[in-house]
Amino acid sequence: MASSSSTSSLYLHSLPKASSRLGQWKNGCLGGSVSNHRLFASPGVFLQKRPRLLAIRASSEGGSRRRVYKESQAATGFPNAKVQQIASSVLPVGSFVVVTFVLWKVVEKFMSPKSSSPGEGKASTQGVKWSIGAGTNLLQGFAAKVDREAKQRLNEFAKELRAFRSVDMSGCNFGDEGLFFLAESLGYNQTLEEVSFSANGITAAGVKAFDGVLQSNIMLKVLNLSGNPIGDEGVKTLCATLMENSSIEKLQLNSTDLGDEGAKELAELLKRNSTLRVIELNNNMIDYSGFTSLAGALLENNTIRHLHLNGNYGGALGANALAKGLEGNKSLRELHLHGNSIGDEGIRALMAGLSSHKGKLALLDLGNNSITAKGAFYVAEYIKRSKSLVWLNLYMNDIGDEGAEKVADALKQNRSIATIDIGGNNIHAEGVNAIAQALKDNSIITTLEVGYNPIGPDGAKALSEILKFHGNIKTLKLGWCQIASKGAEYVADMLRYNNTISVLDLRANGLRDEGASCLARSLKVVNEALTSVDLGFNEIRDDGAFAIAQALKANEDVTVTSINLGNNFITKFGQSALTDARDHVLEMTEKEVEIYF
């Protein structure tokens, strides 16, 4: 009945008419050959055996094609043949349609994007204000509350400006709009003398708020706009306003993105304004050109007292230009040039200008300017001539022992400098010994900073031997000097006899328990001068803490009011002992000793 050569099968549960319409099915649906086609419905539809099965097989044999139709009836059938045919045809097709519809809905549910009904979507967005701006997608009620609170704060600030002599509004971040609101409180203000608007996000546009306000204010003396990116444009606007102001004496414009153009505007202001005494331009972007403009202003201005230019880009050329301005200026008292990469050549020109300066410069900050022993020579020559310099900073340069010796020789002739900072200059025992010798007959220097120099125990010994009976040092800073416990022994011995040192800084010297114990023995001895000792970062443990605690208890006339033991290895036991000692001193002498762990 069926050949094995080629067979293609089509399984159907029923046909519309199994007998009379079979010819139509064959001619209309199958056409010619169906040997190359198979049709399978969904497996779930045809797993169950049906009452009637009509198999249609098509095969070819010997080049000729013949079709064999076999119809098999189930054992039980419907009484009516037509009803059976209809049932056997409709039921499977209906099941197939139902299952297909269900599967399609399931697929549609997972594949289609979620959406809400119009009413639901409307409810979800009601009361919401949408914006692409950061932090603006807020409920309208909340946004209104924030707005009310902001206005309330500004109103409180405005009241402060009218009520107090000094007001600090730094870091409030009220921006340009807030400044426009607050500036109204400055006009005709008869109370406020000092105000800080630093770090508030004020730009060049916000500076315009001062126009028409500062001109009418005759009380404000200090204006701080530091930390606001007003730039050259904002400085230009401010200078135009201050041309007509006759009260402001101190103007602070640190870290304001100020460049050469802004410096030029300030120079023009200094030529015409005779009120300004202090101008701070630290940490900006002022280069040689800006320094030149300011130098020109110094030649014409005779009221400026303090000029702060730390952290700019003056270099050797800027220092040379500034020196020319200093020659003709009579008013300057403080010059801050820390961190300008001036170098030895710049220092040479600057010291020459200061030597010809007709005023009385009292403070000179030359820290972090790449000065070597060669530059130290020029500084030393100026020290010898100066009779007004009180404070000298050479911190974080590289003068070494040779430079320290030159400075020391100059200090022997100078009788005005009270504070000198030579920290971080690669000075060893030899250099600090020269400094110590200069202190032997010098009663003017009261503050000596030697920190961050590898002087070692020998340097500590040289300095201690002199300070035991000579000098007038009140503040001695020897932090990070690698003196170790041996150096602490020399310092401790010096404290037994010295009666001038009030503040002693020995941080990060590797003193450990041995060094702490040496110092503790000296604390037992009556010292009427020593009030503050800093022993932080010294690897001190409980034994060292116990020694210090016992010393405090033993000295009934202790004058120490502050001991820093922070960043050591003291446990709760050592801390407890120190706390008990502090309480004991308070109970016995009614003196408070602050101990920091």
Coordinates of N, CA and C in Angstrom, one line a residue, residues 54 122 198 209 212 316 318 357 471 476:
L54 N -7.6 10.0 9.7 CA -7.5 9.9 8.2 C -6.1 10.1 7.9
K122 N -2.4 60.1 34.8 CA -2.7 61.4 35.2 C -2.5 61.6 36.7
S198 N 32.8 84.7 51.3 CA 33.7 83.7 50.7 C 33.0 82.4 50.4
A209 N 26.1 93.3 41.9 CA 25.2 93.6 43.0 C 25.7 94.7 43.8
G212 N 26.4 100.7 43.1 CA 25.4 101.6 43.7 C 25.2 101.3 45.2
A316 N 61.1 84.7 38.7 CA 62.2 85.6 38.8 C 61.9 87.0 38.1
G318 N 58.9 88.3 37.7 CA 57.9 89.0 38.5 C 58.6 89.6 39.7
H357 N 64.4 100.1 49.7 CA 63.0 100.4 50.1 C 63.0 101.5 51.2
G471 N 69.9 82.8 75.3 CA 68.8 83.1 74.4 C 67.5 83.5 75.1
L476 N 59.8 76.9 70.5 CA 60.8 76.1 69.9 C 60.2 74.9 69.2

